PDB file of C-alpha atoms and ligand atoms in Angstrom:
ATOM      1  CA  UNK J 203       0.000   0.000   0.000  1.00  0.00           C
ATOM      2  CA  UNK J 204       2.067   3.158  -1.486  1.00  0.00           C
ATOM      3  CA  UNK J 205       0.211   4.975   1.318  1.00  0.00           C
ATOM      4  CA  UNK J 206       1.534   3.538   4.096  1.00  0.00           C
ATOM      5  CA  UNK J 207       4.919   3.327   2.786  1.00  0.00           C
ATOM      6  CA  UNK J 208       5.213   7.100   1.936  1.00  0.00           C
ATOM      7  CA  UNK J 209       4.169   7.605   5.913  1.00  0.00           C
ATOM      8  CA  UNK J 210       6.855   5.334   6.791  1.00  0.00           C
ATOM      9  CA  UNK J 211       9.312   6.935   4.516  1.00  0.00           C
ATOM     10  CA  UNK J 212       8.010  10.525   5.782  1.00  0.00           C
ATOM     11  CA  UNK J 213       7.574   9.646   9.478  1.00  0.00           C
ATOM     12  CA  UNK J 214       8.829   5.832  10.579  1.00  0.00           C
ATOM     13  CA  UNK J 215      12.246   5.672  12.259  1.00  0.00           C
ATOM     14  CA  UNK J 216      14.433   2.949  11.610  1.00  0.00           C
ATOM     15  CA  UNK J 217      16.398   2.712  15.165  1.00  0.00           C
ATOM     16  CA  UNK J 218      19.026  -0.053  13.999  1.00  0.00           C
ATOM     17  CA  UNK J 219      18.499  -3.102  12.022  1.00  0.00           C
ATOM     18  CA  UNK J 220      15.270  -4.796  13.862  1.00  0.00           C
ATOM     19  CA  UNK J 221      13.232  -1.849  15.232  1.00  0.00           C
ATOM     20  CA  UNK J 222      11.523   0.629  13.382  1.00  0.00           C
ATOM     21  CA  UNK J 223       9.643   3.005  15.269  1.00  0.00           C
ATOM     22  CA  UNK J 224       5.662   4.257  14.355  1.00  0.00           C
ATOM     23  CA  UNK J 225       5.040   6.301  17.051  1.00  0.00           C
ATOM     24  CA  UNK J 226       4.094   9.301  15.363  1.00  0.00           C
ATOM     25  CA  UNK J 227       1.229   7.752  13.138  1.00  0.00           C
ATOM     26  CA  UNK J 228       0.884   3.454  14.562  1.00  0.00           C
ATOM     27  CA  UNK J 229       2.250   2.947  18.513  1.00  0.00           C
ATOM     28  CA  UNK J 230       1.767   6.176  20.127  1.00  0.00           C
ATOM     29  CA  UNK J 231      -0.296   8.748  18.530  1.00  0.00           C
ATOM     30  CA  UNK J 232      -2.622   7.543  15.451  1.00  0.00           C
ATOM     31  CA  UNK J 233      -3.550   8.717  12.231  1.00  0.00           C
ATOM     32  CA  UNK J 234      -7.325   8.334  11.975  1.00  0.00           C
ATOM     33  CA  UNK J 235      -7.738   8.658   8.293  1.00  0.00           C
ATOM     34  CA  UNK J 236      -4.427   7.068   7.557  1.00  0.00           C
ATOM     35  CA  UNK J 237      -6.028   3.800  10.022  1.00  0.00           C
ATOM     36  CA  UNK J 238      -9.868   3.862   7.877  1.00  0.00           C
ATOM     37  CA  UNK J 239      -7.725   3.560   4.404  1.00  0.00           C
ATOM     38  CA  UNK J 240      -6.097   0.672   5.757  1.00  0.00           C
ATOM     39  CA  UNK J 241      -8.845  -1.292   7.310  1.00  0.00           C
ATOM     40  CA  UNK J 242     -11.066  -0.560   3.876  1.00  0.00           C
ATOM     41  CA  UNK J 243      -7.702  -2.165   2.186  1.00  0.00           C
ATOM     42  CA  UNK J 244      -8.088  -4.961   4.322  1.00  0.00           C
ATOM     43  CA  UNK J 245     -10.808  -5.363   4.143  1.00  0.00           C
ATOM     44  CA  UNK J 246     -11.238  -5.854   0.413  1.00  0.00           C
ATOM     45  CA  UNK J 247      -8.177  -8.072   0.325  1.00  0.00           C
ATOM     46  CA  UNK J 248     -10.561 -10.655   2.736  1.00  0.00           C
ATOM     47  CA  UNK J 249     -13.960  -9.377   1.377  1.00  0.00           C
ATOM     48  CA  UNK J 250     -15.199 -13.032  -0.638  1.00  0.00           C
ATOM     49  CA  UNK J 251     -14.119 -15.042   2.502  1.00  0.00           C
ATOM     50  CA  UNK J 252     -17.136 -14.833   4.943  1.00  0.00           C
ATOM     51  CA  UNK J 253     -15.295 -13.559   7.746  1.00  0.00           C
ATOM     52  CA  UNK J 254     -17.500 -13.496  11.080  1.00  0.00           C
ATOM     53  CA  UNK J 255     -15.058 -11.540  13.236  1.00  0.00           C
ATOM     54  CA  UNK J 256     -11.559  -8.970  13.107  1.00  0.00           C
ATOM     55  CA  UNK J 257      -9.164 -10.353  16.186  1.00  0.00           C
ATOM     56  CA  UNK J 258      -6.529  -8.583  17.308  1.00  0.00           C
ATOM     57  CA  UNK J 259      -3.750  -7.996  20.300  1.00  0.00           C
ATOM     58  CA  UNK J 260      -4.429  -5.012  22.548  1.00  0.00           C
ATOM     59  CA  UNK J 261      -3.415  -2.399  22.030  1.00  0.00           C
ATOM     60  CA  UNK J 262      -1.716  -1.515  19.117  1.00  0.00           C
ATOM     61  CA  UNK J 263      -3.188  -3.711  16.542  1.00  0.00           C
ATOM     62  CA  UNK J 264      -6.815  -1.745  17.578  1.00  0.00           C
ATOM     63  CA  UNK J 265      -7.073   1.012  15.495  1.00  0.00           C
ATOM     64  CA  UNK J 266      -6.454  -0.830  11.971  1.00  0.00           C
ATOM     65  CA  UNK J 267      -8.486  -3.689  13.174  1.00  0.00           C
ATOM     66  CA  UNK J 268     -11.576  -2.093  13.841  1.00  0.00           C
ATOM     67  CA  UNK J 269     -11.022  -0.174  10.662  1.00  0.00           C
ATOM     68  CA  UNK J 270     -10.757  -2.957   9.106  1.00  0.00           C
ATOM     69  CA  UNK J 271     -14.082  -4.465  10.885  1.00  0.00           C
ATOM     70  CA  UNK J 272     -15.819  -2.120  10.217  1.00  0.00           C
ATOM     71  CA  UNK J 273     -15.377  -1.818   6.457  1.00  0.00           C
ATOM     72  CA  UNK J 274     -16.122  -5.925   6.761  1.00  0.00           C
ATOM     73  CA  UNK J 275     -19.586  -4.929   9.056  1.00  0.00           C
ATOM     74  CA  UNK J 276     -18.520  -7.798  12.101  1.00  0.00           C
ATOM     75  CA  UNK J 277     -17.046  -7.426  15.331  1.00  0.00           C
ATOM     76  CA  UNK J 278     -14.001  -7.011  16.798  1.00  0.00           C
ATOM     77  CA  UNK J 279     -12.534  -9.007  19.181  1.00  0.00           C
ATOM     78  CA  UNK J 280      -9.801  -8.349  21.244  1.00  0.00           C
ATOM     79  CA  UNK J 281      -7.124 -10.910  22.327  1.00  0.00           C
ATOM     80  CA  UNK J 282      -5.746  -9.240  26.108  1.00  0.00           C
ATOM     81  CA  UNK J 283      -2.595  -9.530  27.729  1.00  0.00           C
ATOM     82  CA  UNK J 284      -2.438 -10.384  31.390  1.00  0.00           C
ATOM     83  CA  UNK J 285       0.892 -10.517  32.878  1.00  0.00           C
ATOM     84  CA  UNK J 286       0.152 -13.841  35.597  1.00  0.00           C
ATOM     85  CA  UNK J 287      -1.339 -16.843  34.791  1.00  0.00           C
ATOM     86  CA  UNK J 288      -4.067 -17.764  37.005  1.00  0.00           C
ATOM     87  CA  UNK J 289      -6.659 -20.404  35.440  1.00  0.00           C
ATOM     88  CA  UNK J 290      -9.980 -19.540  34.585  1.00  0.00           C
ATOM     89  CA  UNK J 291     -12.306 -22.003  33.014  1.00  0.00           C
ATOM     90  CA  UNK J 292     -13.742 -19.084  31.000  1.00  0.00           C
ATOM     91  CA  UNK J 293     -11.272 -17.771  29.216  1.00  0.00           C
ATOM     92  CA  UNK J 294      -8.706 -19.423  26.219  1.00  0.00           C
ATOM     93  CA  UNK J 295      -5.268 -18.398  27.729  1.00  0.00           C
ATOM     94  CA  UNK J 296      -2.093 -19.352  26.284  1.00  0.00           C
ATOM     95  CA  UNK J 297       1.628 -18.009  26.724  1.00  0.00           C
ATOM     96  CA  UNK J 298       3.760 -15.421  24.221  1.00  0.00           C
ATOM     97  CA  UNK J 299       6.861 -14.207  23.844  1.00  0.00           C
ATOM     98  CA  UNK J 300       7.143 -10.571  23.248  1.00  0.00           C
ATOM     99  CA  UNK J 301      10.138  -9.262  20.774  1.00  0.00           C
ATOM    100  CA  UNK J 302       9.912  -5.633  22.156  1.00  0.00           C
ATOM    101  CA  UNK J 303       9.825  -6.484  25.800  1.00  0.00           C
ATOM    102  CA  UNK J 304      11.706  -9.854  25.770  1.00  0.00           C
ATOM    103  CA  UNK J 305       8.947 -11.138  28.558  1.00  0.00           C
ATOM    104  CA  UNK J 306       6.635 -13.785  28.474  1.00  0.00           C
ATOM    105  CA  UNK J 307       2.931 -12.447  29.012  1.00  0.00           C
ATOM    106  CA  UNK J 308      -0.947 -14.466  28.936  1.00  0.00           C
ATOM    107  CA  UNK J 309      -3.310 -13.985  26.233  1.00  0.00           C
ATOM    108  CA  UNK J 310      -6.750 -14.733  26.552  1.00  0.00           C
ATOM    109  CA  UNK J 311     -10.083 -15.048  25.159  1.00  0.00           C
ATOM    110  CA  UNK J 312     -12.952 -14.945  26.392  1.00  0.00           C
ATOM    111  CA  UNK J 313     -15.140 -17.930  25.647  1.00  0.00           C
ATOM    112  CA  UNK J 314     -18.525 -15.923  25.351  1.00  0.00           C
ATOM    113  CA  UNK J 315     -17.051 -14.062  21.961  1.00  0.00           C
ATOM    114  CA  UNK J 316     -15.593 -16.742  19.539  1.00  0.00           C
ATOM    115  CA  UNK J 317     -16.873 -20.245  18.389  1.00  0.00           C
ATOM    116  CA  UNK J 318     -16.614 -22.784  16.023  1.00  0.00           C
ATOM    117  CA  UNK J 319     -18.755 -21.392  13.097  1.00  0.00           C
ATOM    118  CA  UNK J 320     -16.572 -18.166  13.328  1.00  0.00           C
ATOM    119  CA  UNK J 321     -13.923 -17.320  10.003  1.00  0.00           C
ATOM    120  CA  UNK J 322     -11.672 -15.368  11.672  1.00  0.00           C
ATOM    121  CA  UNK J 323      -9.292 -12.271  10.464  1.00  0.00           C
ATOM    122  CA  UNK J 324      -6.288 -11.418  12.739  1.00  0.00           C
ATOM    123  CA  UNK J 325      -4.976  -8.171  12.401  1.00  0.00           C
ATOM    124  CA  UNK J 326      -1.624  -6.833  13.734  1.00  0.00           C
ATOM    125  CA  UNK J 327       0.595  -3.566  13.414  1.00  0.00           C
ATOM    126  CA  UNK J 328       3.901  -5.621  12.760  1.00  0.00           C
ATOM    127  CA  UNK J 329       4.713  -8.882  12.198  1.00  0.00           C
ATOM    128  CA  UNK J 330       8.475  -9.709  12.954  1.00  0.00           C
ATOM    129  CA  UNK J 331       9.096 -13.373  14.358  1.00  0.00           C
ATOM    130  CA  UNK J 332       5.247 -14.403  14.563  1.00  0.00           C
ATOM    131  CA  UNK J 333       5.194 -15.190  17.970  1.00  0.00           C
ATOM    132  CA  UNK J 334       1.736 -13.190  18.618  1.00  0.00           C
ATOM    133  CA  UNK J 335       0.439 -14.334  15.649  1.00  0.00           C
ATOM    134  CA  UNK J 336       1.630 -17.719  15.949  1.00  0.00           C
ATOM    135  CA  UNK J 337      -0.116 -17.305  19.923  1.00  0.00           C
ATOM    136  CA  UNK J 338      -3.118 -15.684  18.443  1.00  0.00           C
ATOM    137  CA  UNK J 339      -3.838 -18.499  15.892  1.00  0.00           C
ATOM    138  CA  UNK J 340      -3.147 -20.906  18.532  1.00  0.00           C
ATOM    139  CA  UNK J 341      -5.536 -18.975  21.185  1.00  0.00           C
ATOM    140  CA  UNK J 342      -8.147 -18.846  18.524  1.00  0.00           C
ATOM    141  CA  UNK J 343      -8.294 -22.475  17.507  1.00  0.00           C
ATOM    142  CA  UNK J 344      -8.965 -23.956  20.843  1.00  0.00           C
ATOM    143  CA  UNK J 345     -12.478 -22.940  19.935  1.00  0.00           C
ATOM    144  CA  UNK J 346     -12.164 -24.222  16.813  1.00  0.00           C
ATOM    145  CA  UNK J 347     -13.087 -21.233  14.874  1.00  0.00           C
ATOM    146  CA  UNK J 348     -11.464 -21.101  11.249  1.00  0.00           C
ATOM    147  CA  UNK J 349      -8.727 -18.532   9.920  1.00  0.00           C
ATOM    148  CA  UNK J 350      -9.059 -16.502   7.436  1.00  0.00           C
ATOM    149  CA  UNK J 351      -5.409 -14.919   7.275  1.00  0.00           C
ATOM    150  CA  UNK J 352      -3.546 -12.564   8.746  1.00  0.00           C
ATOM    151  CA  UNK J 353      -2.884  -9.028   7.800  1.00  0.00           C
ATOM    152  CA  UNK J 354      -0.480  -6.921   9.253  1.00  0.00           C
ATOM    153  CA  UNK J 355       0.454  -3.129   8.355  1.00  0.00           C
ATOM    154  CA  UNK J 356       4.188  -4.010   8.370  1.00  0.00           C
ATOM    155  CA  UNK J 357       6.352  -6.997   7.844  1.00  0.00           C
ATOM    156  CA  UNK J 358       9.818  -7.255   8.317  1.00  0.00           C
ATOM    157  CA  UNK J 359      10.720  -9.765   5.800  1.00  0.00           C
ATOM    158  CA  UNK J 360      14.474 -10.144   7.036  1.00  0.00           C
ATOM    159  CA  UNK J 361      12.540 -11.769  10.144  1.00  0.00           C
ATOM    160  CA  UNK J 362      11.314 -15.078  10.136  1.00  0.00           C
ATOM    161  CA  UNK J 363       7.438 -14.263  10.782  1.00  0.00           C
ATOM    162  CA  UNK J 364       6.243 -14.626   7.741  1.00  0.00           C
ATOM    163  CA  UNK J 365       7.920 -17.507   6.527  1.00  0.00           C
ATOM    164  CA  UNK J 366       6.318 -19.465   9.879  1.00  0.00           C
ATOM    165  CA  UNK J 367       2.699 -18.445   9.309  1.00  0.00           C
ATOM    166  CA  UNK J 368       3.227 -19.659   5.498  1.00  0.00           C
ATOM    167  CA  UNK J 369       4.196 -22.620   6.472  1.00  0.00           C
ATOM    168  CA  UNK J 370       1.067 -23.712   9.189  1.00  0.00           C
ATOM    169  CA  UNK J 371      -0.838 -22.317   5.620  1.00  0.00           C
ATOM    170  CA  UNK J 372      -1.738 -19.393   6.849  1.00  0.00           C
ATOM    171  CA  UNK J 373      -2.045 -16.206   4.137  1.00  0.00           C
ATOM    172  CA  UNK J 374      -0.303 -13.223   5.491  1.00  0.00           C
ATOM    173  CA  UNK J 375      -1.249 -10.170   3.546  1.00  0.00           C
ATOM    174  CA  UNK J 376       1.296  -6.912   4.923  1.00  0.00           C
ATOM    175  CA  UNK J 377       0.549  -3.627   3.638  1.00  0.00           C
ATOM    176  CA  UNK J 378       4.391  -2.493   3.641  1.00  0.00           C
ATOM    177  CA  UNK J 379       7.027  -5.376   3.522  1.00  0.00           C
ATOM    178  CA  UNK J 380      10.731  -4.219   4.837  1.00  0.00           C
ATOM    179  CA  UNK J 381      13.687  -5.960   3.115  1.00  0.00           C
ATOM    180  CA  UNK J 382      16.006  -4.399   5.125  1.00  0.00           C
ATOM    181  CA  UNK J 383      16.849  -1.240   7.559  1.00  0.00           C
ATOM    182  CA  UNK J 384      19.320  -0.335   9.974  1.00  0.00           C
ATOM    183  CA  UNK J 385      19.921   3.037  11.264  1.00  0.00           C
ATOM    184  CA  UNK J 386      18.084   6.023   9.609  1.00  0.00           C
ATOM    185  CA  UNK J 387      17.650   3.269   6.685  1.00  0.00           C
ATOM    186  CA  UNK J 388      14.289   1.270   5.005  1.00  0.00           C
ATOM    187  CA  UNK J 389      14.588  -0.312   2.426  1.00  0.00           C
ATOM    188  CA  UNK J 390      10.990  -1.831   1.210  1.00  0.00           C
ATOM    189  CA  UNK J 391      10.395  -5.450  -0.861  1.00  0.00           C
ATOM    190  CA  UNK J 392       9.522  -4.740  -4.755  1.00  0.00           C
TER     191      UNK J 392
HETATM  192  P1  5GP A 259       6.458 -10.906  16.684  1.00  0.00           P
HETATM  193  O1  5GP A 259       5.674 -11.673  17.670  1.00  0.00           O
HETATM  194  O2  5GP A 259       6.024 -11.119  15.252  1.00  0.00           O
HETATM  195  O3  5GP A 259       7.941 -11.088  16.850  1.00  0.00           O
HETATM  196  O4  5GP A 259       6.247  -9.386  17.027  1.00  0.00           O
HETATM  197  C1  5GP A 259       5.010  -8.845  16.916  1.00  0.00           C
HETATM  198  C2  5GP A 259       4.756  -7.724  17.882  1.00  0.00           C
HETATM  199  O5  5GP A 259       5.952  -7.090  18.360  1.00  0.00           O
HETATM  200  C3  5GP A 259       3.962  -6.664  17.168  1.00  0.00           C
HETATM  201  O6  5GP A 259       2.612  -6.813  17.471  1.00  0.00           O
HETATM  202  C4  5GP A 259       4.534  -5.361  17.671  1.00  0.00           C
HETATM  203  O7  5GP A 259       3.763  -4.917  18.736  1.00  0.00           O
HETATM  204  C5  5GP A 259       5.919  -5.694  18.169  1.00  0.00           C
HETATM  205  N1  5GP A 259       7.013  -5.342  17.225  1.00  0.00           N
HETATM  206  C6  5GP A 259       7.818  -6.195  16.568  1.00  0.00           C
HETATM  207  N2  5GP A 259       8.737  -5.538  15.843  1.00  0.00           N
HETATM  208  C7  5GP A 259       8.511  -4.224  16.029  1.00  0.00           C
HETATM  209  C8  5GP A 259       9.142  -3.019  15.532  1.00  0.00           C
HETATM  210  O8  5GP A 259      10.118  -3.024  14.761  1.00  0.00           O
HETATM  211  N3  5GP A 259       8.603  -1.845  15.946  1.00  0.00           N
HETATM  212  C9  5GP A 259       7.532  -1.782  16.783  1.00  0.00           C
HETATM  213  N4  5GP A 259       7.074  -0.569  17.103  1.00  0.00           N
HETATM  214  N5  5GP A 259       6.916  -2.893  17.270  1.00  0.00           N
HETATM  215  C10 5GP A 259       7.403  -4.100  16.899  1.00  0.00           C
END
């Protein structure tokens, strides 16, 4: 999406060679109109697969994901993060790994909002290794609901994300695919 990539040229900073911040538009602050454009892109992308439901990881996956629900006409969901693990027959929980925080946290899912006849869309800001993806998919199938795909507003190709999700079948669609970066640096896949 040339949109998206002329924000990130304009206003992304690429720290070093693995983090690129989107503070100014994504992670901190958000571009409203930049986020509807995106979830009606999405949302096209999936629009002949019957999707019941948008999931996502709080918090920064929200904004594009209910964009992106919106434009589809079905809920949201939202996958939370709870730092302990205490049981609770009502929810799905299951472990992640987090790249930026390098700690393990709980995601869960409440039982009440997904089930088995649901097609369901994740969306995410970045994909990088696929470890919330690869926990969201996981979280999501113990209710065995179907996936649609996943579509994520940036993917770091150099990372091996992508290449994981491809290979459970999963369709990733990104928006803006990085081949490389390092310092002051992006460098985006043909
Ligand atoms: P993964 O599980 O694919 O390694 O990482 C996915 C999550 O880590 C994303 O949802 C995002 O929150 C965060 N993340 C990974 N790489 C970056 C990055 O370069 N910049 C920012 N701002 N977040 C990132």
């Amino acid at each position: 999406m040339e949109l998206l990539k002329d924000k990130i040229k304009q206003d992304g900073i690429a720290v070093n060679e693995h983090i690129l911040k989107v503070d100014s538009f994504i992670n901190h602050q958000i571009d409203p109109e930049l986020m509807q454009k995106i979830g009606e892109d999405i949302a096209t992308h999936f629009k002949n697969q019957n999707i019941t439901k948008v999931a996502t990881i709080e918090s920064s996956g929200i904004a594009p994901a209910l964009m992106t629900a919106s434009a589809l006409g079905v809920p949201l969901i939202i996958l939370k993060k709870q730092p302990s693990k205490i049981l609770n027959q009502d929810l799905y929980q299951t472990v992640v790994t987090s790249f930026t925080k390098e700690t393990n946290y709980e995601l869960t899912l409440s039982k009440k909002y997904i089930n088995a006849q649901d097609h369901v869309l994740i969306v995410d800001d970045f994909l990088a290794n696929g470890e919330a993806a690869t926990a969201a998919l996981r979280l999501l199938r113990m209710s065995h609901a179907t996936i649609a795909g996943l579509a994520v507003l940036i993917e770091k190709s150099f990372q091996p994300g992508h290449a994981k999700l491809a290979a459970q079948g999963i369709e990733v669609y990104a928006l803006a695919q990085i081949e490389e970066m390092s310092e002051n640096y992006i460098k985006f896949k043909e």
